[in-house]
């Protein structure tokens, strides 16, 4: 059974940084599409970052230059580094594995993954 568990969320002031981690069990990282998406209260779920099978990175326009996705296949862990955080980044952040395409993830509403975690909350205050 596949489990994805996110951690690293928290409350920070605008301009601050966080690093989110997604640890996988029952799932072996390989050349697969993986990513992060978020959901804020009253808003639709949106993809923010993805890494494709060939290692190509994709980002939603609103986070480009501030967020960075990476993975450590040896540790079966996916990361999302969040820098220069803004109040509008406040949301529950989820990781997902097995997506169709990174560009689709970061431009879609309700991006689809075969496996998803339960999320970690990020709150950014002014």
PDB file of C-alpha atoms in Angstrom:
ATOM      1  CA  UNK A   1       0.000   0.000   0.000  1.00  0.00           C
ATOM      2  CA  UNK A   2       1.301   3.429  -0.947  1.00  0.00           C
ATOM      3  CA  UNK A   3       1.551   6.158   1.665  1.00  0.00           C
ATOM      4  CA  UNK A   4       2.718   9.714   1.109  1.00  0.00           C
ATOM      5  CA  UNK A   5       3.256  11.771   4.256  1.00  0.00           C
ATOM      6  CA  UNK A   6       3.913  15.489   4.121  1.00  0.00           C
ATOM      7  CA  UNK A   7       5.690  17.482   6.808  1.00  0.00           C
ATOM      8  CA  UNK A   8       7.393  20.820   7.290  1.00  0.00           C
ATOM      9  CA  UNK A   9       4.425  23.148   7.201  1.00  0.00           C
ATOM     10  CA  UNK A  10       3.982  25.923   9.698  1.00  0.00           C
ATOM     11  CA  UNK A  11       3.242  29.577  10.307  1.00  0.00           C
ATOM     12  CA  UNK A  12       5.631  32.201   9.010  1.00  0.00           C
ATOM     13  CA  UNK A  13       5.620  35.900   8.290  1.00  0.00           C
ATOM     14  CA  UNK A  14       5.587  37.227   4.776  1.00  0.00           C
ATOM     15  CA  UNK A  15       9.021  36.936   3.231  1.00  0.00           C
ATOM     16  CA  UNK A  16       9.836  33.837   5.236  1.00  0.00           C
ATOM     17  CA  UNK A  17      10.783  30.371   4.048  1.00  0.00           C
ATOM     18  CA  UNK A  18       9.750  26.788   4.657  1.00  0.00           C
ATOM     19  CA  UNK A  19      10.784  23.427   3.288  1.00  0.00           C
ATOM     20  CA  UNK A  20       8.092  20.809   2.860  1.00  0.00           C
ATOM     21  CA  UNK A  21       8.945  17.122   2.692  1.00  0.00           C
ATOM     22  CA  UNK A  22       6.964  14.212   1.347  1.00  0.00           C
ATOM     23  CA  UNK A  23       8.093  10.784   2.500  1.00  0.00           C
ATOM     24  CA  UNK A  24       6.866   7.810   0.520  1.00  0.00           C
ATOM     25  CA  UNK A  25       6.375   4.253   1.653  1.00  0.00           C
ATOM     26  CA  UNK A  26       5.188   1.388  -0.464  1.00  0.00           C
ATOM     27  CA  UNK A  27       6.261   3.373  -3.482  1.00  0.00           C
ATOM     28  CA  UNK A  28       9.648   3.455  -5.126  1.00  0.00           C
ATOM     29  CA  UNK A  29      10.782   6.704  -6.643  1.00  0.00           C
ATOM     30  CA  UNK A  30      11.779   6.259 -10.205  1.00  0.00           C
ATOM     31  CA  UNK A  31      11.443   8.152 -13.434  1.00  0.00           C
ATOM     32  CA  UNK A  32       7.900   9.232 -12.608  1.00  0.00           C
ATOM     33  CA  UNK A  33       5.956  12.476 -12.610  1.00  0.00           C
ATOM     34  CA  UNK A  34       5.510  13.849  -9.084  1.00  0.00           C
ATOM     35  CA  UNK A  35       4.383  17.167  -7.742  1.00  0.00           C
ATOM     36  CA  UNK A  36       2.843  19.447  -5.175  1.00  0.00           C
ATOM     37  CA  UNK A  37      -0.550  21.087  -5.142  1.00  0.00           C
ATOM     38  CA  UNK A  38      -2.372  23.284  -2.655  1.00  0.00           C
ATOM     39  CA  UNK A  39      -5.862  24.082  -1.570  1.00  0.00           C
ATOM     40  CA  UNK A  40      -6.925  27.222   0.260  1.00  0.00           C
ATOM     41  CA  UNK A  41     -10.316  27.702   1.922  1.00  0.00           C
ATOM     42  CA  UNK A  42     -12.911  28.712  -0.625  1.00  0.00           C
ATOM     43  CA  UNK A  43     -10.545  28.165  -3.536  1.00  0.00           C
ATOM     44  CA  UNK A  44     -10.026  25.363  -6.000  1.00  0.00           C
ATOM     45  CA  UNK A  45      -7.130  22.987  -5.720  1.00  0.00           C
ATOM     46  CA  UNK A  46      -4.179  24.090  -7.862  1.00  0.00           C
ATOM     47  CA  UNK A  47      -0.909  22.508  -8.822  1.00  0.00           C
ATOM     48  CA  UNK A  48       2.173  24.515  -7.868  1.00  0.00           C
ATOM     49  CA  UNK A  49       5.199  22.465  -8.882  1.00  0.00           C
ATOM     50  CA  UNK A  50       6.034  19.226 -10.625  1.00  0.00           C
ATOM     51  CA  UNK A  51       8.996  17.166 -11.673  1.00  0.00           C
ATOM     52  CA  UNK A  52       8.589  15.043 -14.774  1.00  0.00           C
ATOM     53  CA  UNK A  53       9.883  11.580 -15.629  1.00  0.00           C
ATOM     54  CA  UNK A  54      12.848  13.137 -17.371  1.00  0.00           C
ATOM     55  CA  UNK A  55      13.584  15.504 -14.487  1.00  0.00           C
ATOM     56  CA  UNK A  56      12.044  18.558 -16.130  1.00  0.00           C
ATOM     57  CA  UNK A  57      10.703  21.022 -13.569  1.00  0.00           C
ATOM     58  CA  UNK A  58       7.459  22.954 -13.918  1.00  0.00           C
ATOM     59  CA  UNK A  59       6.009  25.725 -11.772  1.00  0.00           C
ATOM     60  CA  UNK A  60       2.781  27.662 -11.555  1.00  0.00           C
ATOM     61  CA  UNK A  61       3.423  31.210 -12.688  1.00  0.00           C
ATOM     62  CA  UNK A  62       2.548  32.713  -9.308  1.00  0.00           C
ATOM     63  CA  UNK A  63       5.299  30.734  -7.526  1.00  0.00           C
ATOM     64  CA  UNK A  64       7.979  30.748 -10.207  1.00  0.00           C
ATOM     65  CA  UNK A  65      11.268  32.046  -8.822  1.00  0.00           C
ATOM     66  CA  UNK A  66      10.095  31.547  -5.223  1.00  0.00           C
ATOM     67  CA  UNK A  67       9.389  27.797  -4.946  1.00  0.00           C
ATOM     68  CA  UNK A  68      11.697  24.938  -5.888  1.00  0.00           C
ATOM     69  CA  UNK A  69      10.832  21.267  -6.185  1.00  0.00           C
ATOM     70  CA  UNK A  70      13.379  18.505  -5.778  1.00  0.00           C
ATOM     71  CA  UNK A  71      13.491  14.820  -4.945  1.00  0.00           C
ATOM     72  CA  UNK A  72      15.899  12.462  -3.288  1.00  0.00           C
ATOM     73  CA  UNK A  73      15.201   9.093  -4.845  1.00  0.00           C
ATOM     74  CA  UNK A  74      17.613   7.320  -2.508  1.00  0.00           C
ATOM     75  CA  UNK A  75      15.506   8.499   0.435  1.00  0.00           C
ATOM     76  CA  UNK A  76      12.159   8.243  -1.364  1.00  0.00           C
ATOM     77  CA  UNK A  77      11.441  11.853  -0.462  1.00  0.00           C
ATOM     78  CA  UNK A  78      10.049  14.757  -2.438  1.00  0.00           C
ATOM     79  CA  UNK A  79      10.719  18.333  -1.360  1.00  0.00           C
ATOM     80  CA  UNK A  80       9.212  21.740  -1.950  1.00  0.00           C
ATOM     81  CA  UNK A  81      11.299  24.722  -0.919  1.00  0.00           C
ATOM     82  CA  UNK A  82       9.160  27.799  -0.360  1.00  0.00           C
ATOM     83  CA  UNK A  83      10.909  31.165  -0.294  1.00  0.00           C
ATOM     84  CA  UNK A  84       9.698  34.757  -0.090  1.00  0.00           C
ATOM     85  CA  UNK A  85       6.326  33.525   1.054  1.00  0.00           C
ATOM     86  CA  UNK A  86       3.262  35.711   0.610  1.00  0.00           C
ATOM     87  CA  UNK A  87      -0.064  35.684   2.453  1.00  0.00           C
ATOM     88  CA  UNK A  88      -1.722  34.352  -0.713  1.00  0.00           C
ATOM     89  CA  UNK A  89       0.439  31.230  -0.409  1.00  0.00           C
ATOM     90  CA  UNK A  90      -1.544  30.246   2.681  1.00  0.00           C
ATOM     91  CA  UNK A  91      -3.047  26.813   1.982  1.00  0.00           C
ATOM     92  CA  UNK A  92      -2.903  23.129   2.727  1.00  0.00           C
ATOM     93  CA  UNK A  93      -0.082  21.679   0.657  1.00  0.00           C
ATOM     94  CA  UNK A  94      -0.210  18.135  -0.680  1.00  0.00           C
ATOM     95  CA  UNK A  95       2.244  15.976  -2.543  1.00  0.00           C
ATOM     96  CA  UNK A  96       1.261  13.604  -5.284  1.00  0.00           C
ATOM     97  CA  UNK A  97       2.825  10.813  -7.280  1.00  0.00           C
ATOM     98  CA  UNK A  98       2.080   9.477 -10.737  1.00  0.00           C
ATOM     99  CA  UNK A  99       0.855  12.424 -12.763  1.00  0.00           C
ATOM    100  CA  UNK A 100       0.490  12.691 -16.487  1.00  0.00           C
ATOM    101  CA  UNK A 101       2.675  15.687 -17.204  1.00  0.00           C
ATOM    102  CA  UNK A 102       4.318  18.442 -15.185  1.00  0.00           C
ATOM    103  CA  UNK A 103       2.995  21.275 -17.320  1.00  0.00           C
ATOM    104  CA  UNK A 104      -0.527  19.943 -16.935  1.00  0.00           C
ATOM    105  CA  UNK A 105      -0.116  19.762 -13.163  1.00  0.00           C
ATOM    106  CA  UNK A 106       0.927  23.385 -12.758  1.00  0.00           C
ATOM    107  CA  UNK A 107      -1.699  24.830 -15.058  1.00  0.00           C
ATOM    108  CA  UNK A 108      -4.625  22.642 -14.087  1.00  0.00           C
ATOM    109  CA  UNK A 109      -7.311  23.056 -11.515  1.00  0.00           C
ATOM    110  CA  UNK A 110      -7.659  19.885  -9.464  1.00  0.00           C
ATOM    111  CA  UNK A 111      -4.564  18.181 -10.902  1.00  0.00           C
ATOM    112  CA  UNK A 112      -4.759  14.419 -10.942  1.00  0.00           C
ATOM    113  CA  UNK A 113      -2.342  12.075  -9.206  1.00  0.00           C
ATOM    114  CA  UNK A 114      -2.607   8.358  -8.639  1.00  0.00           C
ATOM    115  CA  UNK A 115      -1.384   8.808  -5.080  1.00  0.00           C
ATOM    116  CA  UNK A 116      -1.745  11.787  -2.752  1.00  0.00           C
ATOM    117  CA  UNK A 117      -0.830  12.603   0.822  1.00  0.00           C
ATOM    118  CA  UNK A 118      -3.001  14.193   3.482  1.00  0.00           C
ATOM    119  CA  UNK A 119      -1.323  17.553   3.423  1.00  0.00           C
ATOM    120  CA  UNK A 120       0.585  19.966   5.602  1.00  0.00           C
ATOM    121  CA  UNK A 121      -0.661  23.459   6.445  1.00  0.00           C
ATOM    122  CA  UNK A 122       1.258  26.571   5.457  1.00  0.00           C
ATOM    123  CA  UNK A 123       0.095  29.871   6.929  1.00  0.00           C
ATOM    124  CA  UNK A 124       1.705  33.152   5.949  1.00  0.00           C
ATOM    125  CA  UNK A 125       0.917  36.296   7.905  1.00  0.00           C
ATOM    126  CA  UNK A 126       1.571  39.922   7.035  1.00  0.00           C
TER     127      UNK A 126
END
